N, CA, C and O atoms as a DFTB+ gen file, in Angstrom:
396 C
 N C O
     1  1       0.825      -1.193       0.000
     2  2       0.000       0.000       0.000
     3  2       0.868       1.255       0.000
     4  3       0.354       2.342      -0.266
     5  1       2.077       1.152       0.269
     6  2       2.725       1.799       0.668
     7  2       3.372       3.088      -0.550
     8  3       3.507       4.311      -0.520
     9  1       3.683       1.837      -1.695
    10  2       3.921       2.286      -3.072
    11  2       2.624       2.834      -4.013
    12  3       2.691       3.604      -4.970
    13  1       1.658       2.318      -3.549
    14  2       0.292       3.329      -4.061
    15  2       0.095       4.809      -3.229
    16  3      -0.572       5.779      -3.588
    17  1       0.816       4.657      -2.136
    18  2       0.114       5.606      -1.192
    19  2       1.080       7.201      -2.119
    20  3       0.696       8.343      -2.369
    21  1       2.677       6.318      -2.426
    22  2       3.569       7.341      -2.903
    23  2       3.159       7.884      -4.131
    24  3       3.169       9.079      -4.427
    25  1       2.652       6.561      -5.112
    26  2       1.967       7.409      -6.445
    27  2       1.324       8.318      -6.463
    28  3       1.669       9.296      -7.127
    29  1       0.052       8.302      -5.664
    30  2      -1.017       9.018      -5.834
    31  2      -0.815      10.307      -5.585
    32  3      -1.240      11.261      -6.236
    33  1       0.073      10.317      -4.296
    34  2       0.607      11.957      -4.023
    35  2       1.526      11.925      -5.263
    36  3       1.301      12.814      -6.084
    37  1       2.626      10.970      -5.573
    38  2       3.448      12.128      -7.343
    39  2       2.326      12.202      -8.446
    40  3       2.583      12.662      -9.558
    41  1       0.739      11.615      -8.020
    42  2      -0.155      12.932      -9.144
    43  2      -0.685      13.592      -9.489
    44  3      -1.269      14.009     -10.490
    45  1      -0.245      13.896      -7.493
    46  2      -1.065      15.250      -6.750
    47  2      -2.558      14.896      -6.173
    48  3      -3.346      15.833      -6.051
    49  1      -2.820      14.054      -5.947
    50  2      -3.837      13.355      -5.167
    51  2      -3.113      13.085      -3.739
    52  3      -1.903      12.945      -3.561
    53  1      -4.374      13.036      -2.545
    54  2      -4.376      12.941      -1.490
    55  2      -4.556      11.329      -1.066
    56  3      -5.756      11.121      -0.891
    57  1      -3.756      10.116      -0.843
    58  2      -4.141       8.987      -0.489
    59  2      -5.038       8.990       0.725
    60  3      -5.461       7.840       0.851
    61  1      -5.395       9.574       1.435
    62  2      -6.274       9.921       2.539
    63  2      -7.863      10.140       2.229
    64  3      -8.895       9.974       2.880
    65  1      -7.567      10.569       0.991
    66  2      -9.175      11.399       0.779
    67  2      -9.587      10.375      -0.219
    68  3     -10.724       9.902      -0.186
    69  1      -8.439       9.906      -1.372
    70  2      -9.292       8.975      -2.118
    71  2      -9.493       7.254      -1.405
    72  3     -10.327       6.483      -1.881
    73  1      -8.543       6.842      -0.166
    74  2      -9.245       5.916       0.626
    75  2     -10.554       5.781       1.005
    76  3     -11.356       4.875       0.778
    77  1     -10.718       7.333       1.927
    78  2     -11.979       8.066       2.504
    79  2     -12.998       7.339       1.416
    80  3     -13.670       6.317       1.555
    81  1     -12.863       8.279       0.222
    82  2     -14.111       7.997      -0.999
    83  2     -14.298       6.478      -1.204
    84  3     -15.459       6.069      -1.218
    85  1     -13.266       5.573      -1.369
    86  2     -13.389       4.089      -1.520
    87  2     -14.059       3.966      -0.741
    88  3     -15.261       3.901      -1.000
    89  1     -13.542       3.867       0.731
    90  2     -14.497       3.211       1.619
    91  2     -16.071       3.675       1.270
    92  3     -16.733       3.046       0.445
    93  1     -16.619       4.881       2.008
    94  2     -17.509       5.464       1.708
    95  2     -18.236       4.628       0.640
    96  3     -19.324       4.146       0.956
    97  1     -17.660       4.369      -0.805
    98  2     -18.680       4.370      -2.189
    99  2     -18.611       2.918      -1.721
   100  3     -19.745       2.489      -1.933
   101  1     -17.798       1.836      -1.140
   102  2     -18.066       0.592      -1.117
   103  2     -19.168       0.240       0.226
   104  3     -20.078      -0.590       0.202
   105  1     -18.871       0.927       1.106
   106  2     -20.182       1.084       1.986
   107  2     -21.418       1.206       1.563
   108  3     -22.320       0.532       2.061
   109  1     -21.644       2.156       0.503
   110  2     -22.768       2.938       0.283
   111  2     -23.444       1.249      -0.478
   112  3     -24.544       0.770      -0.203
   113  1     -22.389       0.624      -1.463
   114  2     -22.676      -0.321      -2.130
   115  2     -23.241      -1.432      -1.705
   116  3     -24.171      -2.058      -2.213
   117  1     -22.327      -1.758      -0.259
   118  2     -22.967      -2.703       0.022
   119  2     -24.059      -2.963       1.204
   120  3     -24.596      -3.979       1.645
   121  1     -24.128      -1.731       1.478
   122  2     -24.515      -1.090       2.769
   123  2     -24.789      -2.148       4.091
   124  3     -25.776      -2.781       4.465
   125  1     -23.367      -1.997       4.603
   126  2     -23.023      -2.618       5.885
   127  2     -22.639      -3.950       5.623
   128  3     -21.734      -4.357       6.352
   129  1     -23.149      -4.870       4.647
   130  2     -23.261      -6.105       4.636
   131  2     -22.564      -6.731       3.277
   132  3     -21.755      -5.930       2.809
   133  1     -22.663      -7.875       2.574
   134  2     -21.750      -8.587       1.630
   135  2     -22.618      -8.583       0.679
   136  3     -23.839      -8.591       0.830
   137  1     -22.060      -8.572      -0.279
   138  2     -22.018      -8.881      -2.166
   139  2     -22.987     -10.143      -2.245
   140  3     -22.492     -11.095      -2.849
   141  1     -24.472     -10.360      -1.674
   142  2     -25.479     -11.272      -1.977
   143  2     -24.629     -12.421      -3.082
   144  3     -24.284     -13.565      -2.785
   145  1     -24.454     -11.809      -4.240
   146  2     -24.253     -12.320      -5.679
   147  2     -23.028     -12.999      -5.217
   148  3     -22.786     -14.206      -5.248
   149  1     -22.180     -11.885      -4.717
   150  2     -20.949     -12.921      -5.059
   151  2     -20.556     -14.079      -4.827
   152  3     -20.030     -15.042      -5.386
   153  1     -21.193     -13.531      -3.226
   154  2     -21.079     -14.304      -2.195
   155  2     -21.551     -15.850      -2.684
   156  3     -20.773     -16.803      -2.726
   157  1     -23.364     -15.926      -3.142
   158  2     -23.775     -17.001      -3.524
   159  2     -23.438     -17.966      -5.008
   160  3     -23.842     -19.064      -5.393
   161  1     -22.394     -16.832      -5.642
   162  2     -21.623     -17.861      -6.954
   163  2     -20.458     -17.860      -6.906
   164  3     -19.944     -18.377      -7.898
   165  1     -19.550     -17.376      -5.919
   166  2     -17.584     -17.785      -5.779
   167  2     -17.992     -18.194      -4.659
   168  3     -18.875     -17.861      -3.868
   169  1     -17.187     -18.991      -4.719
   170  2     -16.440     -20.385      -3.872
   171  2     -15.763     -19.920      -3.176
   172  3     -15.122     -20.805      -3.742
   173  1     -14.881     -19.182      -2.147
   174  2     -13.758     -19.055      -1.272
   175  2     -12.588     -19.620      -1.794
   176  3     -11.666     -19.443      -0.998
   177  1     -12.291     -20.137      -2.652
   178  2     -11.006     -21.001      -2.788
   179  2     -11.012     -20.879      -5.031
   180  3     -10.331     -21.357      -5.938
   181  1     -12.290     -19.900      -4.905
   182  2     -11.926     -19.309      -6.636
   183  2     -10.948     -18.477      -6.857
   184  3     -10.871     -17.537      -6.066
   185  1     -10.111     -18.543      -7.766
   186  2      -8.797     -18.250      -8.327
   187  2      -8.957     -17.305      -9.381
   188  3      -8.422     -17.788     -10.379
   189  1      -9.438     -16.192      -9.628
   190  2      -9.618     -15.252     -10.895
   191  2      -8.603     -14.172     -11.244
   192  3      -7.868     -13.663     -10.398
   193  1      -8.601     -13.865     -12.470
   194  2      -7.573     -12.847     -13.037
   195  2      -8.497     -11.990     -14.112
   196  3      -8.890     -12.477     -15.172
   197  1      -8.674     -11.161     -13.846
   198  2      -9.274      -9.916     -14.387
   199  2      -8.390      -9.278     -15.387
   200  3      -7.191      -9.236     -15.110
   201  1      -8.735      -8.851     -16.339
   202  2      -7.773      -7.830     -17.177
   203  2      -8.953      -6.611     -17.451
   204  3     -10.180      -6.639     -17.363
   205  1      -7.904      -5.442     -17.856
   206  2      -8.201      -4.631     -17.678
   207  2      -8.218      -4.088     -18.865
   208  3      -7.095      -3.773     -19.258
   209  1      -9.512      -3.749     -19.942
   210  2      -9.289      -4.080     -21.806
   211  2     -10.031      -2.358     -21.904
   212  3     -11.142      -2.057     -21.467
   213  1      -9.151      -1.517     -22.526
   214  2      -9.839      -0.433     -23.292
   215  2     -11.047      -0.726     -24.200
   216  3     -10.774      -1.469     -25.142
   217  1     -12.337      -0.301     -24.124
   218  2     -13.801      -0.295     -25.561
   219  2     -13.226       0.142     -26.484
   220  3     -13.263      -0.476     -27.548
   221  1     -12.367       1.596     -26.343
   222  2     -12.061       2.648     -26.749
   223  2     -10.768       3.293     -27.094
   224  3      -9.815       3.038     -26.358
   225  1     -10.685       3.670     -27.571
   226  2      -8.764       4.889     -28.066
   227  2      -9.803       6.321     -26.901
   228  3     -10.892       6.861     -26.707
   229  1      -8.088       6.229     -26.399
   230  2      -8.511       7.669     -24.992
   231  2      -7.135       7.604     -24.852
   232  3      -6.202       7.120     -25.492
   233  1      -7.315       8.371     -23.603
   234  2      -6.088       8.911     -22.375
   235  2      -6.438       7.929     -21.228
   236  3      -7.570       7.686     -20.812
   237  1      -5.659       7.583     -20.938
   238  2      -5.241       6.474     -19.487
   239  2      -5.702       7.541     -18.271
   240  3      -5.006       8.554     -18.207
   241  1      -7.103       7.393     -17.033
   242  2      -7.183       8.351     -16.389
   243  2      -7.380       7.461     -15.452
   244  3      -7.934       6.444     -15.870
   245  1      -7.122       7.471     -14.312
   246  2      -7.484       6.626     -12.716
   247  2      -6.817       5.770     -11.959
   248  3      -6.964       5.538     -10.759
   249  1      -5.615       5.027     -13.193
   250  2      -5.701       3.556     -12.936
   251  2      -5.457       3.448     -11.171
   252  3      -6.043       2.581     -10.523
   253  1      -4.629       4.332     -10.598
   254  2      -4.389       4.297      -9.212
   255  2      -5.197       4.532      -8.290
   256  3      -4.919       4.658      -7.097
   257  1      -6.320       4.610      -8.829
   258  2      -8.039       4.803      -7.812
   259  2      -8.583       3.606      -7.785
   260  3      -9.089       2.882      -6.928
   261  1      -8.329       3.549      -9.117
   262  2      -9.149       1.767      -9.287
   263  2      -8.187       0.387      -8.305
   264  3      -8.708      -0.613      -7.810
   265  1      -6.644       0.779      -8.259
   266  2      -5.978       0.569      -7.397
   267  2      -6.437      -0.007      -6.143
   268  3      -6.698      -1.110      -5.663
   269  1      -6.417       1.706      -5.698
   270  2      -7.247       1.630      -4.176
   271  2      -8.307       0.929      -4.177
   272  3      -8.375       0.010      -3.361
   273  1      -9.336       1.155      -5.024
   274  2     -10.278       0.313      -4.845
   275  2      -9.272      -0.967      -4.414
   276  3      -8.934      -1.023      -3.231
   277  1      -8.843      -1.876      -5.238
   278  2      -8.774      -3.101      -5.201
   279  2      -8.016      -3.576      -4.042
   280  3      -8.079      -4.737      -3.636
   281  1      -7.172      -2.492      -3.426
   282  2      -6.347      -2.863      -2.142
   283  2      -7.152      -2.557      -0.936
   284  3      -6.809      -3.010       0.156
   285  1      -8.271      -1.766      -1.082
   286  2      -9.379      -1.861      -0.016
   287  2     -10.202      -2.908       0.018
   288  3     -10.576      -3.397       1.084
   289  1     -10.513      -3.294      -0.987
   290  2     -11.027      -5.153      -1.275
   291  2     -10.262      -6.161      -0.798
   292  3     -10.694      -7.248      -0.413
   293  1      -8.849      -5.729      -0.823
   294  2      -7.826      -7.151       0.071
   295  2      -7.496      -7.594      -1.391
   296  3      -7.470      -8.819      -1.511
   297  1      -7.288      -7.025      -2.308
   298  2      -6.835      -7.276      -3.468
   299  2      -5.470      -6.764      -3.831
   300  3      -5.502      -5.952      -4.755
   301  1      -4.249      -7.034      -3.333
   302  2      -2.896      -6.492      -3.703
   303  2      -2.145      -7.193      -4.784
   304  3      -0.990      -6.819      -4.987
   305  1      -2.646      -8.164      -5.510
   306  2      -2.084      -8.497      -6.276
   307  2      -2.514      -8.185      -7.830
   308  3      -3.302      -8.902      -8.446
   309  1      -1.873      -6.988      -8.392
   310  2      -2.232      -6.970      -9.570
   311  2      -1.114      -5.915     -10.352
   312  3      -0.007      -5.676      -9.870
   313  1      -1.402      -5.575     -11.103
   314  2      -0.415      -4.716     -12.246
   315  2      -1.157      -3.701     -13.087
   316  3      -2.185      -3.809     -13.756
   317  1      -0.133      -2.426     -12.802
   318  2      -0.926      -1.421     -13.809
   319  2      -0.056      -1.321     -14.451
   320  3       1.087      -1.180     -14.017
   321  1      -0.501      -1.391     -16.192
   322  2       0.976      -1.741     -17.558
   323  2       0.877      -0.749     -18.391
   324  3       1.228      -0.773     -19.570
   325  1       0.157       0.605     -17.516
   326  2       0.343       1.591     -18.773
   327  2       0.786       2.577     -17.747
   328  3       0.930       2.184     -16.589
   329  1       1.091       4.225     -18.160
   330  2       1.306       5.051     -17.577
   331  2      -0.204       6.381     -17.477
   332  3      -0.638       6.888     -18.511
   333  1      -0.553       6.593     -16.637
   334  2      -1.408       7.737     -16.765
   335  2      -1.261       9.060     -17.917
   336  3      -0.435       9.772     -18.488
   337  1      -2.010       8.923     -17.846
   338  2      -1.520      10.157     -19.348
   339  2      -1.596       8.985     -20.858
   340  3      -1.793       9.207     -22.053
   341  1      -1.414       8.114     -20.317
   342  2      -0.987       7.579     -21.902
   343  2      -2.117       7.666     -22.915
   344  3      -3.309       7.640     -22.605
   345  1      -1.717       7.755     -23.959
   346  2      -2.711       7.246     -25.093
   347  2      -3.176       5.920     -25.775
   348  3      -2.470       5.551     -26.713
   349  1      -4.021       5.313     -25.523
   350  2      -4.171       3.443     -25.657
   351  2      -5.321       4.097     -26.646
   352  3      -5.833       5.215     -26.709
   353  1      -5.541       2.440     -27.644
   354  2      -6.347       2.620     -28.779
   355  2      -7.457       0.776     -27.661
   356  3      -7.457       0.053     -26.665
   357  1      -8.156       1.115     -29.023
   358  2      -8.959       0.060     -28.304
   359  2      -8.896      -1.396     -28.363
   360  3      -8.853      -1.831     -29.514
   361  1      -8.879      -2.344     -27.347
   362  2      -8.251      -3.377     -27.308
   363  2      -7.171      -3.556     -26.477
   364  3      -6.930      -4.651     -25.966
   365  1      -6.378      -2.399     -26.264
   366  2      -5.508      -2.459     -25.495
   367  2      -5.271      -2.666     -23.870
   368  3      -5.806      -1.814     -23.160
   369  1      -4.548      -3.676     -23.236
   370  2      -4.347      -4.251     -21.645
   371  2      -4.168      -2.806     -20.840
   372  3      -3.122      -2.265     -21.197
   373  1      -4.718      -2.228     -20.099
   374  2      -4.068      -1.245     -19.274
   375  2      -3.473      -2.212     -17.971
   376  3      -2.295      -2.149     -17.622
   377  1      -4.210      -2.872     -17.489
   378  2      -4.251      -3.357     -16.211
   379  2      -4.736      -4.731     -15.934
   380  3      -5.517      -5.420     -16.592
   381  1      -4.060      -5.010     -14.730
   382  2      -4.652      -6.919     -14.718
   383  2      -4.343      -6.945     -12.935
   384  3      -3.450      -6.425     -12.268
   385  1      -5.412      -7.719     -12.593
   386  2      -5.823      -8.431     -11.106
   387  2      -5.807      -9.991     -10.995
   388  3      -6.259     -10.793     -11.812
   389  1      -5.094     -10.281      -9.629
   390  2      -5.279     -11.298      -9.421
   391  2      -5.684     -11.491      -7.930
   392  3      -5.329     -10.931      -6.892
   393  1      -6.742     -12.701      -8.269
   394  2      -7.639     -12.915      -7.223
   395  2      -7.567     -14.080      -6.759
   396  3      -8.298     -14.421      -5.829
């Protein structure tokens, strides 16, 4: 967490405030309680890897929010493979999770 905490301040973000907001929006989500869905179709012992696929040609904007998200989930294992700012066309990997 430690190395997210340093990014976010070199991109002038507050790791404090966008934790704050994670928590908060995942509260609001699940309000107080667990993921019904998930809960009743993963297994505890499911193994998933997410990638992270542009629709679209853009500018690379968040990936270190979406981050947080995932390290507030208990999710530290994953990779961001582009740089903010960048320009990706569509199709392209920004990012990948492992679960």
């Amino acid at each position: 967490m430690n190395q997210l905490r340093e990014k976010l301040i070199a991109l002038g973000l507050s790791p404090n405030h966008i934790f704050q907001q994670v928590k908060e929006a995942i509260g609001e989500d699940l309000l107080g309680g667990e993921d019904i869905t998930s809960f009743a179709t993963i297994s505890e012992s499911q193994i998933s890897t997410a990638d992270f696929i542009c629709r679209g040609e853009g500018v690379v904007s968040g990936l270190h929010v979406a981050a947080a998200v995932l390290e507030y989930c208990g999710i530290n294992q994953y990779e961001i493979l582009v740089d903010e700012g960048a320009n990706v066309s569509a199709g392209k990997e920004i990012g990948r999770a492992h679960v």
